[in-house]
PDB file of N, CA and C in Angstrom:
ATOM      1  N   UNK D 225      11.997 -17.849 -60.204  1.00  0.00           N
ATOM      2  CA  UNK D 225      12.142 -19.162 -60.759  1.00  0.00           C
ATOM      3  C   UNK D 225      13.590 -19.629 -60.778  1.00  0.00           C
ATOM      4  N   UNK D 226      14.536 -18.698 -60.871  1.00  0.00           N
ATOM      5  CA  UNK D 226      15.927 -19.119 -60.979  1.00  0.00           C
ATOM      6  C   UNK D 226      16.407 -19.773 -59.694  1.00  0.00           C
ATOM      7  N   UNK D 227      15.879 -19.335 -58.543  1.00  0.00           N
ATOM      8  CA  UNK D 227      16.274 -19.972 -57.288  1.00  0.00           C
ATOM      9  C   UNK D 227      15.774 -21.407 -57.237  1.00  0.00           C
ATOM     10  N   UNK D 228      14.569 -21.650 -57.732  1.00  0.00           N
ATOM     11  CA  UNK D 228      14.047 -23.005 -57.745  1.00  0.00           C
ATOM     12  C   UNK D 228      14.853 -23.873 -58.691  1.00  0.00           C
ATOM     13  N   UNK D 229      15.230 -23.337 -59.837  1.00  0.00           N
ATOM     14  CA  UNK D 229      16.038 -24.085 -60.786  1.00  0.00           C
ATOM     15  C   UNK D 229      17.403 -24.395 -60.190  1.00  0.00           C
ATOM     16  N   UNK D 230      18.003 -23.416 -59.505  1.00  0.00           N
ATOM     17  CA  UNK D 230      19.295 -23.646 -58.871  1.00  0.00           C
ATOM     18  C   UNK D 230      19.182 -24.689 -57.772  1.00  0.00           C
ATOM     19  N   UNK D 231      18.081 -24.659 -57.015  1.00  0.00           N
ATOM     20  CA  UNK D 231      17.893 -25.632 -55.948  1.00  0.00           C
ATOM     21  C   UNK D 231      17.765 -27.033 -56.524  1.00  0.00           C
ATOM     22  N   UNK D 232      16.942 -27.186 -57.562  1.00  0.00           N
ATOM     23  CA  UNK D 232      16.735 -28.500 -58.166  1.00  0.00           C
ATOM     24  C   UNK D 232      18.040 -29.029 -58.746  1.00  0.00           C
ATOM     25  N   UNK D 233      18.775 -28.170 -59.437  1.00  0.00           N
ATOM     26  CA  UNK D 233      20.047 -28.597 -60.006  1.00  0.00           C
ATOM     27  C   UNK D 233      21.053 -28.974 -58.942  1.00  0.00           C
ATOM     28  N   UNK D 234      21.117 -28.178 -57.886  1.00  0.00           N
ATOM     29  CA  UNK D 234      22.033 -28.483 -56.791  1.00  0.00           C
ATOM     30  C   UNK D 234      21.650 -29.753 -56.062  1.00  0.00           C
ATOM     31  N   UNK D 235      20.355 -29.966 -55.898  1.00  0.00           N
ATOM     32  CA  UNK D 235      19.885 -31.173 -55.226  1.00  0.00           C
ATOM     33  C   UNK D 235      20.260 -32.417 -56.019  1.00  0.00           C
ATOM     34  N   UNK D 236      20.014 -32.378 -57.323  1.00  0.00           N
ATOM     35  CA  UNK D 236      20.336 -33.529 -58.171  1.00  0.00           C
ATOM     36  C   UNK D 236      21.837 -33.763 -58.208  1.00  0.00           C
ATOM     37  N   UNK D 237      22.617 -32.691 -58.343  1.00  0.00           N
ATOM     38  CA  UNK D 237      24.073 -32.834 -58.362  1.00  0.00           C
ATOM     39  C   UNK D 237      24.574 -33.396 -57.033  1.00  0.00           C
ATOM     40  N   UNK D 238      24.024 -32.924 -55.930  1.00  0.00           N
ATOM     41  CA  UNK D 238      24.430 -33.427 -54.623  1.00  0.00           C
ATOM     42  C   UNK D 238      24.078 -34.887 -54.434  1.00  0.00           C
ATOM     43  N   UNK D 239      22.902 -35.285 -54.921  1.00  0.00           N
ATOM     44  CA  UNK D 239      22.496 -36.684 -54.803  1.00  0.00           C
ATOM     45  C   UNK D 239      23.414 -37.586 -55.622  1.00  0.00           C
ATOM     46  N   UNK D 240      23.743 -37.158 -56.840  1.00  0.00           N
ATOM     47  CA  UNK D 240      24.641 -37.957 -57.676  1.00  0.00           C
ATOM     48  C   UNK D 240      26.042 -38.031 -57.077  1.00  0.00           C
ATOM     49  N   UNK D 241      26.553 -36.893 -56.622  1.00  0.00           N
ATOM     50  CA  UNK D 241      27.888 -36.863 -56.031  1.00  0.00           C
ATOM     51  C   UNK D 241      27.929 -37.712 -54.761  1.00  0.00           C
ATOM     52  N   UNK D 242      26.923 -37.588 -53.915  1.00  0.00           N
ATOM     53  CA  UNK D 242      26.868 -38.382 -52.691  1.00  0.00           C
ATOM     54  C   UNK D 242      26.746 -39.866 -52.978  1.00  0.00           C
ATOM     55  N   UNK D 243      25.993 -40.212 -54.013  1.00  0.00           N
ATOM     56  CA  UNK D 243      25.866 -41.615 -54.398  1.00  0.00           C
ATOM     57  C   UNK D 243      27.179 -42.202 -54.875  1.00  0.00           C
ATOM     58  N   UNK D 244      27.922 -41.408 -55.642  1.00  0.00           N
ATOM     59  CA  UNK D 244      29.224 -41.890 -56.118  1.00  0.00           C
ATOM     60  C   UNK D 244      30.195 -42.067 -54.959  1.00  0.00           C
ATOM     61  N   UNK D 245      30.250 -41.098 -54.059  1.00  0.00           N
ATOM     62  CA  UNK D 245      31.154 -41.196 -52.908  1.00  0.00           C
ATOM     63  C   UNK D 245      30.763 -42.391 -52.042  1.00  0.00           C
ATOM     64  N   UNK D 246      29.475 -42.564 -51.802  1.00  0.00           N
ATOM     65  CA  UNK D 246      29.009 -43.696 -51.001  1.00  0.00           C
ATOM     66  C   UNK D 246      29.336 -45.025 -51.654  1.00  0.00           C
ATOM     67  N   UNK D 247      29.202 -45.097 -52.966  1.00  0.00           N
ATOM     68  CA  UNK D 247      29.538 -46.330 -53.679  1.00  0.00           C
ATOM     69  C   UNK D 247      31.009 -46.671 -53.583  1.00  0.00           C
ATOM     70  N   UNK D 248      31.865 -45.658 -53.717  1.00  0.00           N
ATOM     71  CA  UNK D 248      33.313 -45.883 -53.620  1.00  0.00           C
ATOM     72  C   UNK D 248      33.682 -46.339 -52.211  1.00  0.00           C
ATOM     73  N   UNK D 249      33.146 -45.667 -51.197  1.00  0.00           N
ATOM     74  CA  UNK D 249      33.452 -46.045 -49.814  1.00  0.00           C
ATOM     75  C   UNK D 249      32.940 -47.455 -49.530  1.00  0.00           C
ATOM     76  N   UNK D 250      31.751 -47.791 -50.006  1.00  0.00           N
ATOM     77  CA  UNK D 250      31.207 -49.132 -49.802  1.00  0.00           C
ATOM     78  C   UNK D 250      32.039 -50.196 -50.493  1.00  0.00           C
ATOM     79  N   UNK D 251      32.490 -49.912 -51.712  1.00  0.00           N
ATOM     80  CA  UNK D 251      33.312 -50.876 -52.439  1.00  0.00           C
ATOM     81  C   UNK D 251      34.651 -51.085 -51.746  1.00  0.00           C
ATOM     82  N   UNK D 252      35.264 -50.005 -51.271  1.00  0.00           N
ATOM     83  CA  UNK D 252      36.540 -50.137 -50.569  1.00  0.00           C
ATOM     84  C   UNK D 252      36.376 -50.912 -49.267  1.00  0.00           C
ATOM     85  N   UNK D 253      35.316 -50.643 -48.548  1.00  0.00           N
ATOM     86  CA  UNK D 253      35.081 -51.342 -47.289  1.00  0.00           C
ATOM     87  C   UNK D 253      34.812 -52.819 -47.538  1.00  0.00           C
ATOM     88  N   UNK D 254      34.023 -53.134 -48.551  1.00  0.00           N
ATOM     89  CA  UNK D 254      33.703 -54.529 -48.849  1.00  0.00           C
ATOM     90  C   UNK D 254      34.933 -55.289 -49.324  1.00  0.00           C
ATOM     91  N   UNK D 255      35.824 -54.630 -50.064  1.00  0.00           N
ATOM     92  CA  UNK D 255      37.006 -55.324 -50.566  1.00  0.00           C
ATOM     93  C   UNK D 255      38.000 -55.636 -49.455  1.00  0.00           C
ATOM     94  N   UNK D 256      37.939 -54.910 -48.349  1.00  0.00           N
ATOM     95  CA  UNK D 256      38.859 -55.163 -47.239  1.00  0.00           C
ATOM     96  C   UNK D 256      38.407 -56.325 -46.368  1.00  0.00           C
ATOM     97  N   UNK D 257      37.138 -56.710 -46.448  1.00  0.00           N
ATOM     98  CA  UNK D 257      36.657 -57.840 -45.666  1.00  0.00           C
ATOM     99  C   UNK D 257      37.119 -59.137 -46.307  1.00  0.00           C
ATOM    100  N   UNK D 258      37.549 -60.063 -45.466  1.00  0.00           N
ATOM    101  CA  UNK D 258      37.919 -61.372 -45.978  1.00  0.00           C
ATOM    102  C   UNK D 258      36.649 -62.197 -46.174  1.00  0.00           C
ATOM    103  N   UNK D 259      36.640 -63.122 -47.101  1.00  0.00           N
ATOM    104  CA  UNK D 259      35.434 -63.925 -47.335  1.00  0.00           C
ATOM    105  C   UNK D 259      34.963 -64.677 -46.083  1.00  0.00           C
ATOM    106  N   UNK D 260      35.889 -65.132 -45.241  1.00  0.00           N
ATOM    107  CA  UNK D 260      35.485 -65.862 -44.036  1.00  0.00           C
ATOM    108  C   UNK D 260      34.738 -64.946 -43.072  1.00  0.00           C
ATOM    109  N   UNK D 261      35.149 -63.678 -42.985  1.00  0.00           N
ATOM    110  CA  UNK D 261      34.451 -62.730 -42.115  1.00  0.00           C
ATOM    111  C   UNK D 261      33.050 -62.452 -42.641  1.00  0.00           C
ATOM    112  N   UNK D 262      32.936 -62.328 -43.952  1.00  0.00           N
ATOM    113  CA  UNK D 262      31.637 -62.052 -44.549  1.00  0.00           C
ATOM    114  C   UNK D 262      30.684 -63.216 -44.305  1.00  0.00           C
ATOM    115  N   UNK D 263      31.158 -64.435 -44.478  1.00  0.00           N
ATOM    116  CA  UNK D 263      30.312 -65.604 -44.277  1.00  0.00           C
ATOM    117  C   UNK D 263      29.885 -65.716 -42.826  1.00  0.00           C
ATOM    118  N   UNK D 264      30.799 -65.496 -41.898  1.00  0.00           N
ATOM    119  CA  UNK D 264      30.467 -65.591 -40.480  1.00  0.00           C
ATOM    120  C   UNK D 264      29.457 -64.527 -40.079  1.00  0.00           C
ATOM    121  N   UNK D 265      29.636 -63.310 -40.578  1.00  0.00           N
ATOM    122  CA  UNK D 265      28.688 -62.254 -40.221  1.00  0.00           C
ATOM    123  C   UNK D 265      27.319 -62.523 -40.835  1.00  0.00           C
ATOM    124  N   UNK D 266      27.295 -63.100 -42.023  1.00  0.00           N
ATOM    125  CA  UNK D 266      26.017 -63.438 -42.648  1.00  0.00           C
ATOM    126  C   UNK D 266      25.293 -64.501 -41.843  1.00  0.00           C
ATOM    127  N   UNK D 267      26.016 -65.511 -41.393  1.00  0.00           N
ATOM    128  CA  UNK D 267      25.393 -66.562 -40.586  1.00  0.00           C
ATOM    129  C   UNK D 267      24.876 -66.011 -39.267  1.00  0.00           C
ATOM    130  N   UNK D 268      25.657 -65.111 -38.644  1.00  0.00           N
ATOM    131  CA  UNK D 268      25.209 -64.518 -37.381  1.00  0.00           C
ATOM    132  C   UNK D 268      23.928 -63.718 -37.582  1.00  0.00           C
ATOM    133  N   UNK D 269      23.856 -62.955 -38.666  1.00  0.00           N
ATOM    134  CA  UNK D 269      22.654 -62.147 -38.893  1.00  0.00           C
ATOM    135  C   UNK D 269      21.449 -63.032 -39.180  1.00  0.00           C
ATOM    136  N   UNK D 270      21.640 -64.148 -39.875  1.00  0.00           N
ATOM    137  CA  UNK D 270      20.522 -65.057 -40.121  1.00  0.00           C
ATOM    138  C   UNK D 270      20.045 -65.698 -38.829  1.00  0.00           C
ATOM    139  N   UNK D 271      20.985 -66.088 -37.968  1.00  0.00           N
ATOM    140  CA  UNK D 271      20.607 -66.693 -36.694  1.00  0.00           C
ATOM    141  C   UNK D 271      19.894 -65.697 -35.802  1.00  0.00           C
ATOM    142  N   UNK D 272      20.317 -64.434 -35.811  1.00  0.00           N
ATOM    143  CA  UNK D 272      19.676 -63.440 -34.957  1.00  0.00           C
ATOM    144  C   UNK D 272      18.262 -63.136 -35.436  1.00  0.00           C
ATOM    145  N   UNK D 273      17.989 -63.297 -36.714  1.00  0.00           N
ATOM    146  CA  UNK D 273      16.636 -63.070 -37.227  1.00  0.00           C
ATOM    147  C   UNK D 273      15.691 -64.188 -36.803  1.00  0.00           C
ATOM    148  N   UNK D 274      16.199 -65.410 -36.680  1.00  0.00           N
ATOM    149  CA  UNK D 274      15.356 -66.538 -36.314  1.00  0.00           C
ATOM    150  C   UNK D 274      15.091 -66.595 -34.819  1.00  0.00           C
ATOM    151  N   UNK D 275      15.916 -65.983 -34.018  1.00  0.00           N
ATOM    152  CA  UNK D 275      15.796 -66.076 -32.571  1.00  0.00           C
ATOM    153  C   UNK D 275      14.474 -65.539 -32.032  1.00  0.00           C
ATOM    154  N   UNK D 276      13.976 -64.382 -32.451  1.00  0.00           N
ATOM    155  CA  UNK D 276      12.708 -63.907 -31.896  1.00  0.00           C
ATOM    156  C   UNK D 276      11.549 -64.863 -32.147  1.00  0.00           C
ATOM    157  N   UNK D 277      11.570 -65.604 -33.267  1.00  0.00           N
ATOM    158  CA  UNK D 277      10.501 -66.553 -33.521  1.00  0.00           C
ATOM    159  C   UNK D 277      10.494 -67.657 -32.477  1.00  0.00           C
ATOM    160  N   UNK D 278      11.668 -68.121 -32.072  1.00  0.00           N
ATOM    161  CA  UNK D 278      11.747 -69.153 -31.050  1.00  0.00           C
ATOM    162  C   UNK D 278      11.243 -68.631 -29.712  1.00  0.00           C
ATOM    163  N   UNK D 279      11.530 -67.384 -29.402  1.00  0.00           N
ATOM    164  CA  UNK D 279      11.080 -66.798 -28.143  1.00  0.00           C
ATOM    165  C   UNK D 279       9.567 -66.767 -28.106  1.00  0.00           C
ATOM    166  N   UNK D 280       8.921 -66.398 -29.214  1.00  0.00           N
ATOM    167  CA  UNK D 280       7.467 -66.339 -29.241  1.00  0.00           C
ATOM    168  C   UNK D 280       6.851 -67.729 -29.211  1.00  0.00           C
ATOM    169  N   UNK D 281       7.540 -68.731 -29.741  1.00  0.00           N
ATOM    170  CA  UNK D 281       7.011 -70.085 -29.680  1.00  0.00           C
ATOM    171  C   UNK D 281       6.921 -70.574 -28.245  1.00  0.00           C
ATOM    172  N   UNK D 282       7.858 -70.157 -27.400  1.00  0.00           N
ATOM    173  CA  UNK D 282       7.889 -70.593 -26.013  1.00  0.00           C
ATOM    174  C   UNK D 282       7.072 -69.695 -25.094  1.00  0.00           C
ATOM    175  N   UNK D 283       6.363 -68.713 -25.634  1.00  0.00           N
ATOM    176  CA  UNK D 283       5.614 -67.768 -24.807  1.00  0.00           C
ATOM    177  C   UNK D 283       4.486 -68.493 -24.085  1.00  0.00           C
ATOM    178  N   UNK D 284       4.353 -68.168 -22.823  1.00  0.00           N
ATOM    179  CA  UNK D 284       3.290 -68.770 -22.034  1.00  0.00           C
ATOM    180  C   UNK D 284       2.065 -67.883 -22.067  1.00  0.00           C
ATOM    181  N   UNK D 285       0.972 -68.436 -21.615  1.00  0.00           N
ATOM    182  CA  UNK D 285      -0.270 -67.664 -21.573  1.00  0.00           C
ATOM    183  C   UNK D 285      -0.137 -66.488 -20.617  1.00  0.00           C
ATOM    184  N   UNK D 286       0.632 -66.668 -19.547  1.00  0.00           N
ATOM    185  CA  UNK D 286       0.827 -65.594 -18.567  1.00  0.00           C
ATOM    186  C   UNK D 286       1.587 -64.423 -19.178  1.00  0.00           C
ATOM    187  N   UNK D 287       2.637 -64.711 -19.927  1.00  0.00           N
ATOM    188  CA  UNK D 287       3.403 -63.621 -20.537  1.00  0.00           C
ATOM    189  C   UNK D 287       2.580 -62.899 -21.601  1.00  0.00           C
ATOM    190  N   UNK D 288       1.720 -63.622 -22.288  1.00  0.00           N
ATOM    191  CA  UNK D 288       0.849 -62.980 -23.269  1.00  0.00           C
ATOM    192  C   UNK D 288      -0.163 -62.075 -22.575  1.00  0.00           C
ATOM    193  N   UNK D 289      -0.643 -62.486 -21.412  1.00  0.00           N
ATOM    194  CA  UNK D 289      -1.583 -61.664 -20.653  1.00  0.00           C
ATOM    195  C   UNK D 289      -0.906 -60.389 -20.160  1.00  0.00           C
ATOM    196  N   UNK D 290       0.339 -60.502 -19.709  1.00  0.00           N
ATOM    197  CA  UNK D 290       1.092 -59.328 -19.257  1.00  0.00           C
ATOM    198  C   UNK D 290       1.294 -58.362 -20.421  1.00  0.00           C
ATOM    199  N   UNK D 291       1.652 -58.896 -21.576  1.00  0.00           N
ATOM    200  CA  UNK D 291       1.849 -58.047 -22.756  1.00  0.00           C
ATOM    201  C   UNK D 291       0.545 -57.366 -23.157  1.00  0.00           C
ATOM    202  N   UNK D 292      -0.577 -58.086 -23.070  1.00  0.00           N
ATOM    203  CA  UNK D 292      -1.874 -57.511 -23.416  1.00  0.00           C
ATOM    204  C   UNK D 292      -2.233 -56.373 -22.474  1.00  0.00           C
ATOM    205  N   UNK D 293      -1.967 -56.552 -21.177  1.00  0.00           N
ATOM    206  CA  UNK D 293      -2.253 -55.495 -20.200  1.00  0.00           C
ATOM    207  C   UNK D 293      -1.402 -54.259 -20.459  1.00  0.00           C
ATOM    208  N   UNK D 294      -0.130 -54.474 -20.759  1.00  0.00           N
ATOM    209  CA  UNK D 294       0.748 -53.338 -21.058  1.00  0.00           C
ATOM    210  C   UNK D 294       0.251 -52.585 -22.284  1.00  0.00           C
ATOM    211  N   UNK D 295      -0.176 -53.338 -23.291  1.00  0.00           N
ATOM    212  CA  UNK D 295      -0.688 -52.712 -24.502  1.00  0.00           C
ATOM    213  C   UNK D 295      -1.951 -51.912 -24.212  1.00  0.00           C
ATOM    214  N   UNK D 296      -2.840 -52.461 -23.399  1.00  0.00           N
ATOM    215  CA  UNK D 296      -4.056 -51.731 -23.037  1.00  0.00           C
ATOM    216  C   UNK D 296      -3.721 -50.455 -22.270  1.00  0.00           C
ATOM    217  N   UNK D 297      -2.722 -50.519 -21.384  1.00  0.00           N
ATOM    218  CA  UNK D 297      -2.302 -49.321 -20.649  1.00  0.00           C
ATOM    219  C   UNK D 297      -1.766 -48.253 -21.600  1.00  0.00           C
ATOM    220  N   UNK D 298      -0.966 -48.669 -22.566  1.00  0.00           N
ATOM    221  CA  UNK D 298      -0.420 -47.712 -23.535  1.00  0.00           C
ATOM    222  C   UNK D 298      -1.534 -47.089 -24.374  1.00  0.00           C
ATOM    223  N   UNK D 299      -2.518 -47.896 -24.755  1.00  0.00           N
ATOM    224  CA  UNK D 299      -3.645 -47.367 -25.528  1.00  0.00           C
ATOM    225  C   UNK D 299      -4.417 -46.350 -24.707  1.00  0.00           C
ATOM    226  N   UNK D 300      -4.615 -46.649 -23.416  1.00  0.00           N
ATOM    227  CA  UNK D 300      -5.324 -45.706 -22.543  1.00  0.00           C
ATOM    228  C   UNK D 300      -4.546 -44.398 -22.419  1.00  0.00           C
ATOM    229  N   UNK D 301      -3.214 -44.485 -22.291  1.00  0.00           N
ATOM    230  CA  UNK D 301      -2.389 -43.278 -22.210  1.00  0.00           C
ATOM    231  C   UNK D 301      -2.501 -42.462 -23.494  1.00  0.00           C
ATOM    232  N   UNK D 302      -2.477 -43.135 -24.633  1.00  0.00           N
ATOM    233  CA  UNK D 302      -2.603 -42.428 -25.908  1.00  0.00           C
ATOM    234  C   UNK D 302      -3.964 -41.754 -26.033  1.00  0.00           C
ATOM    235  N   UNK D 303      -5.017 -42.439 -25.617  1.00  0.00           N
ATOM    236  CA  UNK D 303      -6.355 -41.838 -25.674  1.00  0.00           C
ATOM    237  C   UNK D 303      -6.445 -40.606 -24.790  1.00  0.00           C
ATOM    238  N   UNK D 304      -5.832 -40.652 -23.608  1.00  0.00           N
ATOM    239  CA  UNK D 304      -5.817 -39.484 -22.721  1.00  0.00           C
ATOM    240  C   UNK D 304      -5.066 -38.325 -23.364  1.00  0.00           C
ATOM    241  N   UNK D 305      -3.934 -38.631 -23.994  1.00  0.00           N
ATOM    242  CA  UNK D 305      -3.152 -37.580 -24.649  1.00  0.00           C
ATOM    243  C   UNK D 305      -3.938 -36.962 -25.805  1.00  0.00           C
ATOM    244  N   UNK D 306      -4.649 -37.787 -26.550  1.00  0.00           N
ATOM    245  CA  UNK D 306      -5.464 -37.277 -27.654  1.00  0.00           C
ATOM    246  C   UNK D 306      -6.561 -36.372 -27.129  1.00  0.00           C
ATOM    247  N   UNK D 307      -7.212 -36.783 -26.047  1.00  0.00           N
ATOM    248  CA  UNK D 307      -8.264 -35.948 -25.450  1.00  0.00           C
ATOM    249  C   UNK D 307      -7.712 -34.616 -24.963  1.00  0.00           C
ATOM    250  N   UNK D 308      -6.522 -34.647 -24.344  1.00  0.00           N
ATOM    251  CA  UNK D 308      -5.904 -33.403 -23.869  1.00  0.00           C
ATOM    252  C   UNK D 308      -5.619 -32.449 -25.027  1.00  0.00           C
ATOM    253  N   UNK D 309      -5.068 -32.974 -26.099  1.00  0.00           N
ATOM    254  CA  UNK D 309      -4.757 -32.138 -27.259  1.00  0.00           C
ATOM    255  C   UNK D 309      -6.035 -31.590 -27.875  1.00  0.00           C
ATOM    256  N   UNK D 310      -7.049 -32.421 -27.945  1.00  0.00           N
ATOM    257  CA  UNK D 310      -8.328 -31.971 -28.504  1.00  0.00           C
ATOM    258  C   UNK D 310      -8.903 -30.824 -27.678  1.00  0.00           C
ATOM    259  N   UNK D 311      -8.800 -30.911 -26.352  1.00  0.00           N
ATOM    260  CA  UNK D 311      -9.293 -29.837 -25.493  1.00  0.00           C
ATOM    261  C   UNK D 311      -8.453 -28.572 -25.659  1.00  0.00           C
ATOM    262  N   UNK D 312      -7.141 -28.732 -25.811  1.00  0.00           N
ATOM    263  CA  UNK D 312      -6.273 -27.573 -25.987  1.00  0.00           C
ATOM    264  C   UNK D 312      -6.556 -26.868 -27.307  1.00  0.00           C
ATOM    265  N   UNK D 313      -6.900 -27.629 -28.327  1.00  0.00           N
ATOM    266  CA  UNK D 313      -7.177 -27.024 -29.628  1.00  0.00           C
ATOM    267  C   UNK D 313      -8.539 -26.354 -29.667  1.00  0.00           C
ATOM    268  N   UNK D 314      -9.400 -26.668 -28.718  1.00  0.00           N
ATOM    269  CA  UNK D 314     -10.667 -25.959 -28.604  1.00  0.00           C
ATOM    270  C   UNK D 314     -11.772 -26.457 -29.496  1.00  0.00           C
ATOM    271  N   UNK D 315     -11.815 -27.689 -29.796  1.00  0.00           N
ATOM    272  CA  UNK D 315     -12.931 -28.216 -30.569  1.00  0.00           C
ATOM    273  C   UNK D 315     -12.469 -28.900 -31.831  1.00  0.00           C
ATOM    274  N   UNK D 316     -13.446 -29.170 -32.670  1.00  0.00           N
ATOM    275  CA  UNK D 316     -13.168 -29.892 -33.904  1.00  0.00           C
ATOM    276  C   UNK D 316     -13.410 -28.954 -35.083  1.00  0.00           C
ATOM    277  N   UNK D 317     -12.501 -28.936 -36.015  1.00  0.00           N
ATOM    278  CA  UNK D 317     -12.615 -28.130 -37.240  1.00  0.00           C
ATOM    279  C   UNK D 317     -12.830 -26.650 -36.949  1.00  0.00           C
ATOM    280  N   UNK D 318     -12.230 -26.155 -35.899  1.00  0.00           N
ATOM    281  CA  UNK D 318     -12.288 -24.733 -35.613  1.00  0.00           C
ATOM    282  C   UNK D 318     -13.492 -24.284 -34.822  1.00  0.00           C
ATOM    283  N   UNK D 319     -14.435 -25.176 -34.553  1.00  0.00           N
ATOM    284  CA  UNK D 319     -15.603 -24.800 -33.754  1.00  0.00           C
ATOM    285  C   UNK D 319     -15.256 -24.896 -32.277  1.00  0.00           C
ATOM    286  N   UNK D 320     -15.613 -23.901 -31.475  1.00  0.00           N
ATOM    287  CA  UNK D 320     -15.388 -23.995 -30.034  1.00  0.00           C
ATOM    288  C   UNK D 320     -16.217 -25.133 -29.445  1.00  0.00           C
ATOM    289  N   UNK D 321     -15.768 -25.646 -28.308  1.00  0.00           N
ATOM    290  CA  UNK D 321     -16.442 -26.771 -27.678  1.00  0.00           C
ATOM    291  C   UNK D 321     -17.901 -26.447 -27.343  1.00  0.00           C
ATOM    292  N   UNK D 322     -18.198 -25.192 -26.977  1.00  0.00           N
ATOM    293  CA  UNK D 322     -19.573 -24.815 -26.645  1.00  0.00           C
ATOM    294  C   UNK D 322     -20.497 -24.996 -27.845  1.00  0.00           C
ATOM    295  N   UNK D 323     -19.988 -24.667 -29.028  1.00  0.00           N
ATOM    296  CA  UNK D 323     -20.805 -24.826 -30.228  1.00  0.00           C
ATOM    297  C   UNK D 323     -21.033 -26.297 -30.538  1.00  0.00           C
ATOM    298  N   UNK D 324     -20.045 -27.136 -30.251  1.00  0.00           N
ATOM    299  CA  UNK D 324     -20.206 -28.557 -30.507  1.00  0.00           C
ATOM    300  C   UNK D 324     -21.228 -29.170 -29.562  1.00  0.00           C
ATOM    301  N   UNK D 325     -21.293 -28.647 -28.336  1.00  0.00           N
ATOM    302  CA  UNK D 325     -22.256 -29.162 -27.375  1.00  0.00           C
ATOM    303  C   UNK D 325     -23.681 -28.811 -27.782  1.00  0.00           C
ATOM    304  N   UNK D 326     -23.886 -27.635 -28.391  1.00  0.00           N
ATOM    305  CA  UNK D 326     -25.206 -27.202 -28.844  1.00  0.00           C
ATOM    306  C   UNK D 326     -25.231 -27.309 -30.366  1.00  0.00           C
ATOM    307  N   UNK D 327     -25.681 -28.455 -30.874  1.00  0.00           N
ATOM    308  CA  UNK D 327     -25.615 -28.717 -32.310  1.00  0.00           C
ATOM    309  C   UNK D 327     -26.494 -27.782 -33.126  1.00  0.00           C
ATOM    310  N   UNK D 328     -27.434 -27.066 -32.509  1.00  0.00           N
ATOM    311  CA  UNK D 328     -28.280 -26.145 -33.268  1.00  0.00           C
ATOM    312  C   UNK D 328     -27.502 -24.912 -33.725  1.00  0.00           C
ATOM    313  N   UNK D 329     -26.327 -24.642 -33.120  1.00  0.00           N
ATOM    314  CA  UNK D 329     -25.530 -23.478 -33.492  1.00  0.00           C
ATOM    315  C   UNK D 329     -24.679 -23.721 -34.737  1.00  0.00           C
ATOM    316  N   UNK D 330     -24.502 -24.974 -35.113  1.00  0.00           N
ATOM    317  CA  UNK D 330     -23.643 -25.312 -36.252  1.00  0.00           C
ATOM    318  C   UNK D 330     -24.503 -25.391 -37.504  1.00  0.00           C
ATOM    319  N   UNK D 331     -24.086 -24.675 -38.556  1.00  0.00           N
ATOM    320  CA  UNK D 331     -24.811 -24.715 -39.828  1.00  0.00           C
ATOM    321  C   UNK D 331     -24.560 -26.050 -40.499  1.00  0.00           C
ATOM    322  N   UNK D 332     -25.578 -26.604 -41.074  1.00  0.00           N
ATOM    323  CA  UNK D 332     -25.429 -27.887 -41.768  1.00  0.00           C
ATOM    324  C   UNK D 332     -25.123 -27.673 -43.217  1.00  0.00           C
TER     325      UNK D 332
END
């Protein structure tokens, strides 16, 4: 139990110490920025968030069809990967594939 207590205490102390160091570094970094730089960066980040919405507004039916096909291809690839893993694991819930094929062998 003492190792668990030491771990918990060390974890909490590390989190508090790291939080204090991070707060000091963040405060020092923020104080070095001029207000004009902060305002400009804020405006840039707001504009960059709105840009993807405009791109989707101008989307054509053709580009949506291309995106749908790509998505279907990715889904097919994922389904194939799932099937491969399922075969490698040898069945469902520990039953071999042969037992799954013959349902009379599985106890209900």
